[in-house]
PDB file of C-alpha atoms in Angstrom:
ATOM      1  CA  GLN T 107      22.537 -11.846  -3.896  1.00 86.00           C
ATOM      2  CA  LYS T 108      23.443 -15.297  -2.585  1.00 92.00           C
ATOM      3  CA  ALA T 109      23.224 -14.118   1.042  1.00 93.00           C
ATOM      4  CA  LEU T 110      19.861 -12.469   0.379  1.00 91.00           C
ATOM      5  CA  ASP T 111      18.468 -15.649  -1.196  1.00 90.00           C
ATOM      6  CA  ALA T 112      19.705 -17.695   1.777  1.00 93.00           C
ATOM      7  CA  ALA T 113      18.095 -15.295   4.258  1.00 93.00           C
ATOM      8  CA  LEU T 114      14.794 -15.308   2.358  1.00 91.00           C
ATOM      9  CA  SER T 115      14.705 -19.104   2.178  1.00 92.00           C
ATOM     10  CA  GLN T 116      15.389 -19.339   5.924  1.00 93.00           C
ATOM     11  CA  ILE T 117      12.547 -16.898   6.674  1.00 92.00           C
ATOM     12  CA  GLU T 118      10.183 -18.865   4.422  1.00 92.00           C
ATOM     13  CA  ARG T 119      11.136 -22.139   6.144  1.00 92.00           C
ATOM     14  CA  GLN T 120      10.529 -20.623   9.570  1.00 93.00           C
ATOM     15  CA  PHE T 121       7.376 -18.580   8.862  1.00 93.00           C
ATOM     16  CA  GLY T 122       5.946 -20.215   5.744  1.00 89.00           C
ATOM     17  CA  LYS T 123       5.650 -19.302   2.097  1.00 85.00           C
ATOM     18  CA  GLY T 124       4.417 -15.765   1.549  1.00 82.00           C
ATOM     19  CA  ALA T 125       6.011 -14.403   4.741  1.00 86.00           C
ATOM     20  CA  VAL T 126       8.177 -12.085   2.632  1.00 86.00           C
ATOM     21  CA  MET T 127       6.803 -10.052  -0.250  1.00 82.00           C
ATOM     22  CA  ARG T 128       9.044  -8.151  -2.628  1.00 80.00           C
ATOM     23  CA  MET T 129       7.969  -4.756  -3.908  1.00 79.00           C
ATOM     24  CA  GLY T 130       6.916  -4.920  -7.535  1.00 76.00           C
ATOM     25  CA  ASP T 131       6.214  -8.672  -7.592  1.00 74.00           C
ATOM     26  CA  GLN T 132       2.501  -8.065  -8.067  1.00 75.00           C
ATOM     27  CA  PRO T 133       0.935  -5.564 -10.449  1.00 81.00           C
ATOM     28  CA  ARG T 134      -0.516  -2.429  -8.917  1.00 78.00           C
ATOM     29  CA  GLU T 135      -4.166  -2.858  -8.021  1.00 81.00           C
ATOM     30  CA  VAL T 136      -6.590  -0.347  -9.526  1.00 87.00           C
ATOM     31  CA  ILE T 137      -8.807   0.982  -6.731  1.00 89.00           C
ATOM     32  CA  PRO T 138     -11.927   2.913  -7.728  1.00 94.00           C
ATOM     33  CA  ALA T 139     -12.177   6.248  -5.941  1.00 95.00           C
ATOM     34  CA  VAL T 140     -14.450   9.250  -5.632  1.00 95.00           C
ATOM     35  CA  SER T 141     -12.948  12.728  -5.768  1.00 95.00           C
ATOM     36  CA  THR T 142     -12.971  14.817  -2.601  1.00 93.00           C
ATOM     37  CA  GLY T 143     -13.340  18.010  -4.625  1.00 94.00           C
ATOM     38  CA  SER T 144      -9.880  19.136  -3.545  1.00 94.00           C
ATOM     39  CA  LEU T 145      -7.198  18.455  -6.154  1.00 95.00           C
ATOM     40  CA  GLY T 146      -4.404  18.693  -3.569  1.00 93.00           C
ATOM     41  CA  LEU T 147      -6.079  16.171  -1.265  1.00 91.00           C
ATOM     42  CA  ASP T 148      -6.869  13.804  -4.142  1.00 93.00           C
ATOM     43  CA  ILE T 149      -3.203  13.841  -5.167  1.00 94.00           C
ATOM     44  CA  ALA T 150      -2.034  13.363  -1.559  1.00 91.00           C
ATOM     45  CA  LEU T 151      -4.320  10.340  -1.157  1.00 89.00           C
ATOM     46  CA  GLY T 152      -2.492   8.721  -4.071  1.00 89.00           C
ATOM     47  CA  ILE T 153      -5.473   7.231  -5.910  1.00 91.00           C
ATOM     48  CA  GLY T 154      -7.322  10.378  -6.902  1.00 92.00           C
ATOM     49  CA  GLY T 155      -9.761  10.551  -4.017  1.00 93.00           C
ATOM     50  CA  LEU T 156     -11.392   8.408  -1.348  1.00 95.00           C
ATOM     51  CA  PRO T 157     -11.548   4.661  -2.106  1.00 94.00           C
ATOM     52  CA  PHE T 158     -14.933   2.994  -2.564  1.00 92.00           C
ATOM     53  CA  GLY T 159     -15.807   0.265  -0.067  1.00 92.00           C
ATOM     54  CA  ARG T 160     -13.134   1.137   2.477  1.00 92.00           C
ATOM     55  CA  ILE T 161     -13.001   3.110   5.682  1.00 92.00           C
ATOM     56  CA  CYS T 162     -10.791   6.175   5.471  1.00 88.00           C
ATOM     57  CA  GLU T 163      -9.772   8.436   8.364  1.00 89.00           C
ATOM     58  CA  ILE T 164      -8.027  11.730   7.784  1.00 82.00           C
ATOM     59  CA  TYR T 165      -6.775  13.633  10.794  1.00 87.00           C
ATOM     60  CA  GLY T 166      -4.551  16.557  11.609  1.00 87.00           C
ATOM     61  CA  PRO T 167      -4.516  19.936  13.299  1.00 90.00           C
ATOM     62  CA  GLU T 168      -7.708  21.991  13.167  1.00 87.00           C
ATOM     63  CA  SER T 169      -8.236  24.019   9.997  1.00 80.00           C
ATOM     64  CA  SER T 170      -5.210  22.515   8.281  1.00 69.00           C
TER      65      SER T 170
END
């Protein structure tokens, strides 16, 4: 833990505060979404559909 704290403080000195973010430090943001009509796709997208106000590109092989 001591070595990790030393490394993080060195990174913050070199690159500035906020250069390193730890997972779980901030609460999860609730993003409003509209359903695609496909339950599997909504689940795969992680928020229950396509997010409002954002550009979303989905690609893959034809007819997949």
